[in-house]
């Protein structure tokens, strides 16, 4: 455990949470992530062996009222563990809205638990093409970098379309708390100048303080400053995986964190991809898998969302999936192939009530099919694509935690499940956000040379 208590984090979805976990993993730290908030006794059993403890959550898919019940117990656990820092891990594209996955509400919950102090907000991840300049978030798509409200995917996100790139304005739609900024000039100066800029921003008693970030060196400066700030009192932050990367590097230099011992990665047999993403990059990855001879199974979401038709759909997809896997063919089962897939409009046209969660239904089906593939076809590695659906699918399995096993050379993480069930313990799962990974991410997932430990 690190001096002054562990670093703890709650991820607002599973794929994002694994990205945060990976930031610490790459620095050589010991890090474990629970798939739901554990009891204090469960967490304490692992505390002595870990530098970082995380909880993979689902708050990005929840309304503000439901977020309290989801996030509150995790934050209370972190406080009880004596966390030096507690992070609310968000997507590096700031996915949120006043009605869904409100980051503003998460800040309010965090301040209620850890104290009404200004909350550092560090969403950038330059290594992943995410930058903040004068409080505005930019994200890479292909070879171009777009302001977030003009990004080809995020401006059209089916759940949380982003129409504002200024993060202070974006947060103003989600909370009455004011937001301040530490801009790139202070960040680039680093050291005492950065610490003074943080103190000046905090002196106005804002609810949140956004930090500009243009390069990894900026993250290192921010991480070092926040590490020193957390020596005096526990620090609650809102951050994407960039802060985990910078903080991991800093912790490895200044603490007695242990170097992890990691097993190697082998080639896998037939693969299963369960895709609940409509992102353009994810669509390319599906096309590449189909072109490579994979069995493609479209999941009819109209049937999935019908309580009458859902059992039949689950059985039909499961049977087709098992037949292909047992025959040595890899399978990709998908709900959509890109943002223009007619299936998206068909679901919107169903007139579903607000209490019907498409992600929740899809996640339950994915968990059922993943379990079937492991138990019925001996599958040792699978892929869950799409942040919200993969989050909910993971909660439907019998694992209670996971560790990073390897990092994909083109983006994505391979995790090993920790379970009391022998059939599931050690199964490898790649959790992949929709826009993450190269064109051949699904095909490459089976190849040992595509991963680095």
Coordinates of C-alpha atoms in Angstrom, one line a residue, residues 81 102 183 241 246 263 380 401 410:
X81 CA -10.0 2.8 3.7
X102 CA -24.1 13.9 -14.7
X183 CA -4.8 27.1 -17.9
X241 CA -7.1 7.9 -17.5
X246 CA 0.7 10.7 -14.8
X263 CA 2.2 -13.7 -16.4
X380 CA -10.9 -18.5 -22.5
X401 CA -12.6 -8.3 -9.4
X410 CA -3.4 -0.5 -30.9

